[in-house]
Each structure stands twice: as structure tokens, then as C-alpha cells.
Tab-separated table of C-alpha atoms and ligand atoms in Angstrom:
chain	number	residue	atom	x	y	z
A	5	UNK	CA	0.009	0.012	0.002
A	6	UNK	CA	2.834	2.274	1.051
A	7	UNK	CA	4.639	1.453	-1.968
A	8	UNK	CA	1.555	2.321	-4.148
A	9	UNK	CA	1.229	5.601	-2.254
A	10	UNK	CA	4.899	6.487	-3.049
A	11	UNK	CA	4.426	5.511	-6.649
A	12	UNK	CA	1.438	7.772	-6.956
A	13	UNK	CA	3.054	10.666	-5.294
A	14	UNK	CA	6.111	10.191	-7.549
A	15	UNK	CA	3.907	10.064	-10.484
A	16	UNK	CA	2.134	13.322	-9.584
A	17	UNK	CA	5.419	14.992	-8.893
A	18	UNK	CA	6.982	13.842	-12.120
A	19	UNK	CA	3.814	15.286	-14.136
A	20	UNK	CA	3.939	18.380	-12.124
A	21	UNK	CA	7.642	18.910	-12.824
A	22	UNK	CA	7.276	18.441	-16.629
A	23	UNK	CA	7.535	22.137	-18.118
A	24	UNK	CA	4.795	23.284	-20.386
A	25	UNK	CA	7.321	23.795	-23.231
A	26	UNK	CA	8.116	20.095	-23.186
A	27	UNK	CA	4.729	19.196	-23.501
A	28	UNK	CA	4.173	21.501	-26.337
A	29	UNK	CA	7.182	19.977	-28.195
A	30	UNK	CA	6.078	16.420	-27.515
A	31	UNK	CA	2.647	17.271	-29.119
A	32	UNK	CA	4.554	18.683	-32.271
A	33	UNK	CA	6.616	15.608	-32.489
A	34	UNK	CA	3.414	13.490	-32.686
A	35	UNK	CA	1.841	15.818	-35.223
A	36	UNK	CA	5.115	15.771	-37.293
A	37	UNK	CA	5.300	11.926	-37.129
A	38	UNK	CA	1.672	11.657	-38.483
A	39	UNK	CA	2.470	14.136	-41.263
A	40	UNK	CA	5.713	12.445	-42.321
A	41	UNK	CA	3.815	9.137	-42.527
A	42	UNK	CA	0.956	10.851	-44.577
A	43	UNK	CA	3.636	12.328	-46.873
A	44	UNK	CA	5.432	9.143	-47.384
A	45	UNK	CA	2.117	7.277	-48.476
A	46	UNK	CA	1.227	10.250	-50.700
A	47	UNK	CA	4.802	10.166	-52.259
A	48	UNK	CA	4.656	6.480	-52.940
A	49	UNK	CA	1.337	6.682	-54.594
A	50	UNK	CA	2.388	9.615	-56.767
A	51	UNK	CA	5.469	7.792	-57.831
A	52	UNK	CA	3.308	4.872	-58.842
A	53	UNK	CA	1.006	7.283	-60.655
A	54	UNK	CA	3.653	8.979	-62.796
A	55	UNK	CA	3.541	5.849	-65.134
A	56	UNK	CA	-0.128	6.459	-65.834
A	57	UNK	CA	-0.441	9.985	-65.643
A	58	UNK	CA	-2.253	11.614	-68.519
A	59	UNK	CA	-2.090	15.411	-68.733
A	60	UNK	CA	-5.370	16.097	-70.722
A	61	UNK	CA	-4.050	19.495	-71.584
A	62	UNK	CA	-1.399	17.758	-73.684
A	63	UNK	CA	-4.314	16.315	-75.759
A	64	UNK	CA	-5.529	19.757	-76.865
A	65	UNK	CA	-4.723	20.533	-80.391
A	66	UNK	CA	-2.148	23.291	-79.841
A	67	UNK	CA	-0.068	20.481	-78.291
A	68	UNK	CA	1.527	22.901	-75.651
A	69	UNK	CA	0.189	21.267	-72.533
A	70	UNK	CA	1.222	22.167	-69.039
A	71	UNK	CA	4.368	20.013	-68.997
A	72	UNK	CA	4.593	19.979	-72.854
A	73	UNK	CA	7.620	21.695	-74.477
A	74	UNK	CA	5.492	23.607	-76.826
A	75	UNK	CA	3.748	25.537	-74.094
A	76	UNK	CA	3.764	29.278	-74.915
A	77	UNK	CA	5.339	31.242	-72.200
A	78	UNK	CA	3.005	33.188	-69.846
A	79	UNK	CA	-0.053	31.025	-70.830
A	80	UNK	CA	-2.169	30.286	-67.718
A	81	UNK	CA	-3.893	26.991	-67.143
A	82	UNK	CA	-7.115	28.817	-67.305
A	83	UNK	CA	-6.224	29.982	-70.974
A	84	UNK	CA	-5.450	26.467	-71.831
A	85	UNK	CA	-8.685	25.318	-70.256
A	86	UNK	CA	-10.595	27.825	-72.554
A	87	UNK	CA	-9.279	26.039	-75.687
A	88	UNK	CA	-10.958	22.840	-74.695
A	89	UNK	CA	-13.418	21.518	-77.255
A	90	UNK	CA	-17.183	21.465	-76.435
A	91	UNK	CA	-19.247	18.447	-77.324
A	92	UNK	CA	-22.641	19.493	-78.681
A	93	UNK	CA	-24.572	16.574	-77.214
A	94	UNK	CA	-23.215	17.360	-73.758
A	95	UNK	CA	-24.104	21.101	-74.090
A	96	UNK	CA	-27.642	20.205	-75.245
A	97	UNK	CA	-27.894	17.765	-72.074
A	98	UNK	CA	-26.730	20.571	-69.749
A	99	UNK	CA	-29.468	22.745	-71.216
A	100	UNK	CA	-32.346	20.242	-71.220
A	101	UNK	CA	-31.591	18.916	-67.712
A	102	UNK	CA	-31.107	22.682	-66.352
A	103	UNK	CA	-27.767	21.485	-64.837
A	104	UNK	CA	-26.332	24.881	-64.505
A	105	UNK	CA	-29.370	26.678	-63.039
A	106	UNK	CA	-28.408	28.406	-59.883
A	107	UNK	CA	-29.938	27.457	-56.500
A	108	UNK	CA	-31.473	30.884	-56.312
A	109	UNK	CA	-33.526	30.208	-59.449
A	110	UNK	CA	-34.329	26.674	-58.122
A	111	UNK	CA	-35.750	28.005	-54.961
A	112	UNK	CA	-38.005	30.417	-57.000
A	113	UNK	CA	-39.259	27.450	-59.205
A	114	UNK	CA	-39.801	25.367	-55.879
A	115	UNK	CA	-42.004	28.293	-54.369
A	116	UNK	CA	-44.153	28.367	-57.594
A	117	UNK	CA	-44.479	24.624	-57.799
A	118	UNK	CA	-45.580	24.391	-54.072
A	119	UNK	CA	-48.097	27.173	-54.573
A	120	UNK	CA	-49.574	25.571	-57.570
A	121	UNK	CA	-49.682	22.099	-55.830
A	122	UNK	CA	-51.640	23.635	-52.953
A	123	UNK	CA	-54.055	25.490	-55.011
A	124	UNK	CA	-54.723	22.291	-57.126
A	125	UNK	CA	-54.730	19.548	-54.480
A	126	UNK	CA	-55.375	20.938	-51.151
A	127	UNK	CA	-53.455	23.467	-48.710
A	128	UNK	CA	-53.170	20.852	-46.111
A	129	UNK	CA	-51.826	18.041	-48.275
A	130	UNK	CA	-48.182	17.075	-47.849
A	131	UNK	CA	-46.234	18.525	-50.790
A	132	UNK	CA	-43.888	16.075	-52.316
A	133	UNK	CA	-40.084	16.250	-51.330
A	134	UNK	CA	-38.964	16.698	-55.058
A	135	UNK	CA	-41.243	19.821	-55.373
A	136	UNK	CA	-40.022	21.440	-52.286
A	137	UNK	CA	-36.344	20.637	-52.172
A	138	UNK	CA	-35.298	19.282	-55.807
A	139	UNK	CA	-37.327	21.479	-58.212
A	140	UNK	CA	-35.208	20.298	-61.218
A	141	UNK	CA	-35.553	16.521	-60.311
A	142	UNK	CA	-37.898	16.471	-63.204
A	143	UNK	CA	-41.310	14.716	-63.249
A	144	UNK	CA	-41.162	11.533	-61.355
A	145	UNK	CA	-41.419	8.303	-63.408
A	146	UNK	CA	-44.109	6.159	-61.917
A	147	UNK	CA	-41.855	3.091	-62.049
A	148	UNK	CA	-39.168	5.207	-60.097
A	149	UNK	CA	-41.830	6.354	-57.619
A	150	UNK	CA	-42.569	2.652	-57.068
A	151	UNK	CA	-38.908	1.824	-56.796
A	152	UNK	CA	-38.284	4.563	-54.106
A	153	UNK	CA	-41.362	3.478	-52.126
A	154	UNK	CA	-42.437	7.157	-51.777
A	155	UNK	CA	-45.848	6.548	-50.280
A	156	UNK	CA	-44.219	4.540	-47.365
A	157	UNK	CA	-42.178	6.344	-44.700
A	158	UNK	CA	-39.124	3.995	-44.478
A	159	UNK	CA	-37.721	4.491	-47.972
A	160	UNK	CA	-34.245	5.153	-46.795
A	161	UNK	CA	-33.077	4.191	-43.321
A	162	UNK	CA	-29.704	4.036	-41.827
A	163	UNK	CA	-29.113	0.400	-41.011
A	164	UNK	CA	-25.675	0.479	-39.520
A	165	UNK	CA	-22.285	2.391	-39.307
A	166	UNK	CA	-18.937	0.550	-39.423
A	167	UNK	CA	-15.521	2.041	-38.438
A	168	UNK	CA	-13.520	-1.097	-39.543
A	169	UNK	CA	-13.785	-3.647	-42.278
A	170	UNK	CA	-14.079	-6.432	-39.457
A	171	UNK	CA	-17.222	-4.544	-38.198
A	172	UNK	CA	-18.512	-4.690	-41.773
A	173	UNK	CA	-18.001	-8.421	-41.873
A	174	UNK	CA	-19.570	-9.044	-38.597
A	175	UNK	CA	-22.645	-7.036	-39.561
A	176	UNK	CA	-22.866	-9.103	-42.703
A	177	UNK	CA	-22.590	-12.238	-40.870
A	178	UNK	CA	-25.213	-11.138	-38.390
A	179	UNK	CA	-27.525	-10.548	-41.404
A	180	UNK	CA	-27.699	-6.730	-40.418
A	181	UNK	CA	-26.454	-5.869	-43.966
A	182	UNK	CA	-28.645	-8.439	-45.748
A	183	UNK	CA	-29.338	-6.605	-49.110
A	184	UNK	CA	-27.918	-8.686	-52.155
A	185	UNK	CA	-26.689	-5.499	-53.991
A	186	UNK	CA	-24.561	-2.729	-52.541
A	187	UNK	CA	-23.561	0.569	-54.190
A	188	UNK	CA	-20.965	2.833	-52.647
A	189	UNK	CA	-20.331	6.555	-52.961
A	190	UNK	CA	-16.714	7.683	-52.664
A	191	UNK	CA	-14.911	10.888	-53.362
A	192	UNK	CA	-12.902	13.790	-51.719
A	193	UNK	CA	-14.217	15.394	-48.630
A	194	UNK	CA	-16.989	17.827	-49.076
A	195	UNK	CA	-17.928	17.044	-52.819
A	196	UNK	CA	-21.504	16.134	-51.689
A	197	UNK	CA	-21.636	12.429	-51.441
A	198	UNK	CA	-24.157	12.366	-48.349
A	199	UNK	CA	-26.225	15.186	-50.167
A	200	UNK	CA	-26.308	13.054	-53.247
A	201	UNK	CA	-27.577	9.971	-51.415
A	202	UNK	CA	-30.289	12.254	-50.082
A	203	UNK	CA	-31.195	13.749	-53.477
A	204	UNK	CA	-31.406	10.452	-55.501
A	205	UNK	CA	-33.628	8.811	-52.923
A	206	UNK	CA	-35.679	11.934	-52.190
A	207	UNK	CA	-34.963	11.571	-48.506
A	208	UNK	CA	-33.311	13.623	-45.726
A	209	UNK	CA	-31.700	10.614	-43.867
A	210	UNK	CA	-27.980	10.966	-44.728
A	211	UNK	CA	-26.425	13.805	-42.779
A	212	UNK	CA	-24.300	16.292	-44.585
A	213	UNK	CA	-22.709	19.691	-43.567
A	214	UNK	CA	-20.485	22.277	-44.945
A	215	UNK	CA	-17.452	20.833	-43.078
A	216	UNK	CA	-14.806	18.587	-44.831
A	217	UNK	CA	-14.656	15.230	-42.981
A	218	UNK	CA	-18.164	15.151	-41.769
A	219	UNK	CA	-18.972	11.448	-42.596
A	220	UNK	CA	-16.310	9.679	-40.605
A	221	UNK	CA	-17.351	5.990	-41.053
A	222	UNK	CA	-19.098	3.656	-43.428
A	223	UNK	CA	-22.766	4.395	-43.273
A	224	UNK	CA	-25.030	1.680	-44.667
A	225	UNK	CA	-28.480	2.876	-45.799
A	226	UNK	CA	-31.185	0.542	-46.981
A	227	UNK	CA	-33.146	2.041	-49.952
A	228	UNK	CA	-35.280	-0.988	-50.159
A	229	UNK	CA	-34.718	-4.640	-49.217
A	230	UNK	CA	-32.560	-5.225	-52.286
A	231	UNK	CA	-30.202	-2.328	-52.330
A	232	UNK	CA	-27.909	-0.653	-49.921
A	233	UNK	CA	-26.193	2.619	-50.446
A	234	UNK	CA	-22.957	3.041	-48.728
A	235	UNK	CA	-21.853	6.637	-47.728
A	236	UNK	CA	-17.999	6.794	-47.181
A	237	UNK	CA	-15.749	9.131	-45.466
A	238	UNK	CA	-14.083	11.435	-48.010
A	239	UNK	CA	-10.337	11.391	-48.861
A	240	UNK	CA	-8.189	14.529	-49.218
A	241	UNK	CA	-8.291	17.421	-46.907
A	242	UNK	CA	-10.580	17.068	-43.858
A	243	UNK	CA	-10.877	19.058	-40.643
A	244	UNK	CA	-9.275	16.151	-38.782
A	245	UNK	CA	-5.767	15.066	-38.055
A	246	UNK	CA	-3.414	13.492	-40.639
A	247	UNK	CA	-3.514	10.270	-38.747
A	248	UNK	CA	-7.338	10.151	-38.863
A	249	UNK	CA	-7.411	11.046	-42.575
A	250	UNK	CA	-5.068	8.029	-43.048
A	251	UNK	CA	-7.218	5.669	-41.092
A	252	UNK	CA	-10.187	6.708	-43.156
A	253	UNK	CA	-8.329	6.078	-46.445
A	254	UNK	CA	-7.281	2.739	-45.131
A	255	UNK	CA	-10.889	1.864	-44.181
A	256	UNK	CA	-12.162	2.927	-47.687
A	257	UNK	CA	-9.495	1.282	-49.588
A	258	UNK	CA	-9.689	-2.090	-47.676
A	259	UNK	CA	-13.524	-2.113	-47.685
A	260	UNK	CA	-13.701	-1.557	-51.493
A	261	UNK	CA	-11.106	-4.067	-52.232
A	262	UNK	CA	-12.236	-6.809	-49.861
A	263	UNK	CA	-15.992	-6.600	-50.699
A	264	UNK	CA	-17.146	-9.170	-53.135
A	265	UNK	CA	-17.837	-8.014	-56.719
A	266	UNK	CA	-21.188	-9.865	-56.413
A	267	UNK	CA	-22.446	-7.710	-53.704
A	268	UNK	CA	-20.518	-4.350	-54.449
A	269	UNK	CA	-21.909	-3.725	-57.800
A	270	UNK	CA	-20.633	-0.219	-58.379
A	271	UNK	CA	-18.790	2.603	-56.722
A	272	UNK	CA	-19.895	6.047	-57.755
A	273	UNK	CA	-16.985	8.387	-57.486
A	274	UNK	CA	-18.205	11.773	-56.854
A	275	UNK	CA	-16.318	14.793	-58.021
A	276	UNK	CA	-16.739	18.556	-57.882
A	277	UNK	CA	-17.580	19.780	-61.357
A	278	UNK	CA	-15.696	23.077	-60.693
A	279	UNK	CA	-12.532	21.204	-60.204
A	280	UNK	CA	-12.604	18.145	-62.112
A	281	UNK	CA	-10.283	15.126	-61.361
A	282	UNK	CA	-7.679	16.157	-58.777
A	283	UNK	CA	-4.538	14.160	-58.030
A	284	UNK	CA	-5.964	12.272	-55.082
A	285	UNK	CA	-9.078	11.370	-57.343
A	286	UNK	CA	-6.584	10.050	-59.773
A	287	UNK	CA	-5.011	7.945	-57.346
A	288	UNK	CA	-8.302	6.623	-56.149
A	289	UNK	CA	-9.373	5.802	-59.759
A	290	UNK	CA	-6.231	3.886	-60.427
A	291	UNK	CA	-6.486	1.896	-57.060
A	292	UNK	CA	-10.099	0.890	-58.116
A	293	UNK	CA	-8.930	-0.086	-61.744
A	294	UNK	CA	-6.171	-2.188	-60.209
A	295	UNK	CA	-8.424	-3.978	-57.642
A	296	UNK	CA	-10.891	-4.514	-60.641
A	297	UNK	CA	-13.836	-2.813	-58.944
A	298	UNK	CA	-16.420	-1.277	-61.331
A	299	UNK	CA	-16.788	2.491	-60.960
A	300	UNK	CA	-18.588	5.339	-62.509
A	301	UNK	CA	-17.761	9.071	-62.130
A	302	UNK	CA	-20.488	11.529	-61.003
A	303	UNK	CA	-19.728	15.368	-61.481
A	304	UNK	CA	-21.683	17.090	-58.661
A	305	UNK	CA	-22.369	20.655	-57.884
A	306	UNK	CA	-23.044	21.640	-61.541
A	307	UNK	CA	-25.172	24.541	-60.260
A	308	UNK	CA	-21.954	26.183	-59.300
A	309	UNK	CA	-20.628	26.107	-63.012
A	310	UNK	CA	-21.103	28.001	-66.192
A	311	UNK	CA	-22.515	25.777	-68.847
A	312	UNK	CA	-19.504	26.127	-71.213
A	313	UNK	CA	-17.058	25.325	-68.273
A	314	UNK	CA	-18.989	22.434	-67.393
A	315	UNK	CA	-18.869	20.920	-70.987
A	316	UNK	CA	-15.116	21.558	-71.011
A	317	UNK	CA	-14.673	20.027	-67.656
A	318	UNK	CA	-16.742	17.159	-69.007
A	319	UNK	CA	-14.235	16.609	-71.919
A	320	UNK	CA	-11.261	16.360	-69.598
A	321	UNK	CA	-12.868	13.942	-67.269
A	322	UNK	CA	-13.913	11.873	-70.154
A	323	UNK	CA	-10.359	11.719	-71.729
A	324	UNK	CA	-9.094	10.526	-68.451
A	325	UNK	CA	-11.823	7.981	-67.783
A	326	UNK	CA	-11.818	6.316	-71.197
A	327	UNK	CA	-8.189	4.948	-70.617
A	328	UNK	CA	-9.167	3.195	-67.407
A	329	UNK	CA	-10.215	-0.507	-67.286
A	330	UNK	CA	-13.282	-1.178	-65.063
A	331	UNK	CA	-14.790	2.304	-65.603
A	332	UNK	CA	-18.284	2.794	-66.765
A	333	UNK	CA	-17.761	5.325	-69.614
A	334	UNK	CA	-20.969	7.197	-68.999
A	335	UNK	CA	-20.264	10.274	-66.755
A	336	UNK	CA	-23.069	11.539	-64.750
A	337	UNK	CA	-23.597	15.440	-64.182
A	338	UNK	CA	-25.764	16.497	-61.450
A	339	UNK	CA	-26.551	18.995	-58.672
A	340	UNK	CA	-27.722	17.414	-55.528
A	341	UNK	CA	-28.831	20.958	-54.323
A	342	UNK	CA	-31.297	21.731	-57.062
A	343	UNK	CA	-31.918	18.021	-58.127
A	344	UNK	CA	-30.905	18.500	-61.757
A	345	UNK	CA	-29.684	15.433	-63.380
A	346	UNK	CA	-30.163	13.363	-60.231
A	347	UNK	CA	-33.035	11.277	-61.533
A	348	UNK	CA	-30.661	9.628	-64.090
A	349	UNK	CA	-28.717	8.153	-61.301
A	350	UNK	CA	-31.824	7.021	-59.640
A	351	UNK	CA	-32.919	5.348	-62.920
A	352	UNK	CA	-29.570	3.629	-63.200
A	353	UNK	CA	-29.990	2.120	-59.664
A	354	UNK	CA	-33.287	0.973	-60.476
A	355	UNK	CA	-31.873	-0.793	-63.627
A	356	UNK	CA	-29.181	-2.380	-61.506
A	357	UNK	CA	-31.680	-3.969	-59.168
A	358	UNK	CA	-34.544	-4.614	-61.619
A	359	UNK	CA	-33.306	-8.187	-62.415
A	360	UNK	CA	-33.015	-8.829	-58.430
A	361	UNK	CA	-36.619	-7.473	-58.097
A	362	UNK	CA	-37.728	-9.796	-61.014
A	363	UNK	CA	-35.864	-12.874	-59.452
A	364	UNK	CA	-37.299	-12.170	-55.853
A	365	UNK	CA	-40.831	-11.813	-57.342
A	366	UNK	CA	-40.606	-15.038	-59.292
A	367	UNK	CA	-39.082	-16.864	-56.193
A	368	UNK	CA	-42.163	-15.596	-54.138
A	369	UNK	CA	-44.486	-16.787	-57.095
A	370	UNK	CA	-42.817	-20.241	-56.909
A	371	UNK	CA	-43.146	-20.362	-53.110
A	372	UNK	CA	-46.901	-19.388	-53.413
A	373	UNK	CA	-47.453	-22.137	-55.980
A	374	UNK	CA	-45.958	-24.665	-53.712
B	420	GTP	N1	-23.636	24.211	-54.693
B	420	GTP	C1	-23.783	22.958	-54.253
B	420	GTP	N2	-23.496	22.672	-52.983
B	420	GTP	C2	-23.519	21.283	-52.687
B	420	GTP	C3	-24.107	20.323	-53.608
B	420	GTP	N3	-24.088	19.227	-53.024
B	420	GTP	C4	-23.659	19.396	-51.768
B	420	GTP	N4	-23.424	20.725	-51.605
B	420	GTP	C5	-22.797	21.190	-50.311
B	420	GTP	O1	-21.546	20.679	-50.100
B	420	GTP	C6	-21.287	20.618	-48.613
B	420	GTP	C7	-20.900	19.276	-48.354
B	420	GTP	O2	-21.857	18.274	-48.624
B	420	GTP	P1	-21.768	16.820	-48.015
B	420	GTP	O3	-22.920	16.006	-48.559
B	420	GTP	O4	-21.645	16.871	-46.510
B	420	GTP	O5	-20.277	16.412	-48.604
B	420	GTP	P2	-19.719	14.915	-48.330
B	420	GTP	O6	-18.946	14.582	-49.726
B	420	GTP	O7	-20.488	13.944	-47.736
B	420	GTP	O8	-18.549	15.222	-47.281
B	420	GTP	P3	-17.796	14.575	-46.206
B	420	GTP	O9	-18.806	13.674	-45.434
B	420	GTP	O10	-17.081	15.556	-45.336
B	420	GTP	O11	-16.758	13.653	-47.048
B	420	GTP	C8	-22.740	20.905	-47.974
B	420	GTP	O12	-22.614	22.255	-47.500
B	420	GTP	C9	-23.677	20.863	-49.151
B	420	GTP	O13	-24.754	21.811	-49.005
B	420	GTP	C10	-24.580	20.802	-54.965
B	420	GTP	O14	-25.009	20.042	-55.854
B	420	GTP	N5	-24.353	22.288	-55.142
B	421	MG	MG1	-20.660	12.851	-45.917
């Protein structure tokens, strides 16, 4: 007992005698160690990528790309970007889907729609979500309406959250994650993954915020009994420490690589339309290609772009994507704030699961016959 007491007293004395400067220094050491580990991983990845790197500016006709020898002196990247060709079909799509309409215009349209709905139906009737929040979602297809289960309240629900791949496996074994099909949403922090999940399912279940690094673990949402949507932590900058970001990257990479192809049907890689594919997106896409995971790019936040800029950005993204194996060569463009272009993704999810819906109903029919 006496021994324990002396040890305690010694302990407090030793803590009390540590000067505050030393504590600060040790904190900095830990921070530096985290940063150097992060830098090392990043350097290793970029060395690997140098082999595959495509500078889309080099593909432009003047052949004076950013790293090209022929680049005229004093020409900015913005000036090079302006020389990008514009695809007429893409431009038409941008106009018909109202992809570049600003949020303010969307709010005005939403107000008008809500007023007209109340006048036509009844002032006390519940206004549909797409009218209130996503005015450019477009007229809801009856099949998509049925697929989303809109009259029912439980159309999108959070099933579980997992911080490690082991937890995912345990949840799968315990039949907590029981859907036959999974679709994951990945991308840099703050590009709007959680907002997109809400928009495409016309729900407000996935939590989003204007803070990079808001989603910190794998969130499994069940859209219906056949389909799970997996919201992932973002990579790149986050308002968290380097070590934590590293852990999230490890979690995302190992989940995507380890999950069977049969269950994980597609990874939607969400990018910001204003910025296009960044270096860490490129690293991620190559990782997916190497792991033979099927993926598709979604250009979000189109409401914050000019139509011509968006079309040019699409060209650059398309040039990079068409070289990658395992990529779905159809690039989605959408705004999860106004709902423009989002129904295209919902339709795709419907088509991904339609054969399963078919099989389940035929199985049920067989069971009923027996
Ligand atoms: N202008 C605009 N803003 C958007 C759009 N989609 C999302 N945002 C905003 O972007 C911010 C981040 O959205 P989140 O959905 O939390 O982004 P996230 O990718 O899930 O972020 P992390 O969870 O941190 O990785 C929020 O403030 C959203 O309102 C969009 O289409 N247009
Ligand atoms: Mg999120």
C-alpha cells in the first residue's frame, strides 16, 4: 500500500515537474510523425501514378500542354482550359436537364410549384419532397416512384455504421446488412456524397454539412430490401488530423478491395464539377482499376458552374476515364442541391436492381404455388 502511495506521489510529482514547453514539443513531435507518414504514403502513390499520368491539356490541339515543351510562355492553365473543345450533345444535355441553373433560381421555381400544388390539390396536403427541395429533379417516373417506395415512410433508413472492415464483416454475418446489392459513394471530402444520397432517394436521412470530413465511417443505408447505399468518409483534406485521414483512407481502400464483386456492384466516385479530377481522385481511380472494382464518375455541384465550363470539364474527365479499365464510360452530371440530373442516377440504380426484383418476385411466386 505504502509502495503504491509513494508511486502515486512520485507520479504526480513527475507530471507536475514537466515544463509546459516540453509538453508542447512532444505534441509537435506526434503531429510531425503523423505528417511524415502521410507524406510518405502520398509520395509512394504519386511515384506509382507517374507511370499512368495523362495530362489532358497535352491532348489539346495546340500541343503545348502544361508540361509540354511547346507551351507558350506566360499562358495560364485557365487560358489552356478555354481552348478545350465542347461536345454539342453534352451542351444540349446541360440545357435540357437545367444542370447549371443556380440554386436561387431553383428556390424560386420550388416556391411556384408548391403554390400551384396547394392550389390544385389541397392546402393541407403534404407537398412531395422533389417539389419542395429538388425542383429540377424532373417529373417522377411512376416506376421510379414505386422503386423509391415514396408513399411509405421507411424509404431510406440508416441500417448501421462501421468504423472497420471487421465490423462490416460482422454486420454481414449477423445479417444486419442483408441486401444482395451494394452501391458505394466515394470521393474527396465535401464534394457532396451524403447530399447526393439524399437527393437520389428523395430523402433527408444521410447527414451532410459544410465541413470537410463530416462523414467519418461507413454508413449503410437501405433504400429497399434489395439495395444498400454506402456513404463513405471522404479522402483528401478534412478538418481532422493526418492520422485520422490516413485511417479513413485505409478503411475505404480495404472495404472496396475486400468486398466481393457480387455484392458491391458499383462505386460512384463523386467529384466537384468546378475542379474536375484532382491528383488524389486520380490515385483513387487507379486503385479501383487495379482492384478490378467497377466504378462510375459523378460530377456534382453543376449549379455552381457555367454551362461552357461544365462541358469543357466533362471533356477532360472523359479523356481520363476512357483510358481506365473497369470504368463505366457514362459520366453523370448532377446537382444534389437543385436536383438537376439526379433522376438519371436513380434510374440507373433501378436498372441495376431490376433483375433482382424480378428474381425475388418469381421466387415468391414459386413459393406461393408450392
Ligand atoms: N452548390 C452546391 N453545393 C452542394 C451540392 N451538393 C452538396 N453541396 C454542399 O456541399 C457541402 C458538403 O456536402 P456533404 O454532402 O456533406 O459532402 P460529403 O462529400 O458527404 O462530405 P464528407 O462527409 O465530409 O466527406 C454541403 O454544404 C452541401 O450543402 C451541390 O450540388 N451544389
Ligand atoms: Mg458525408
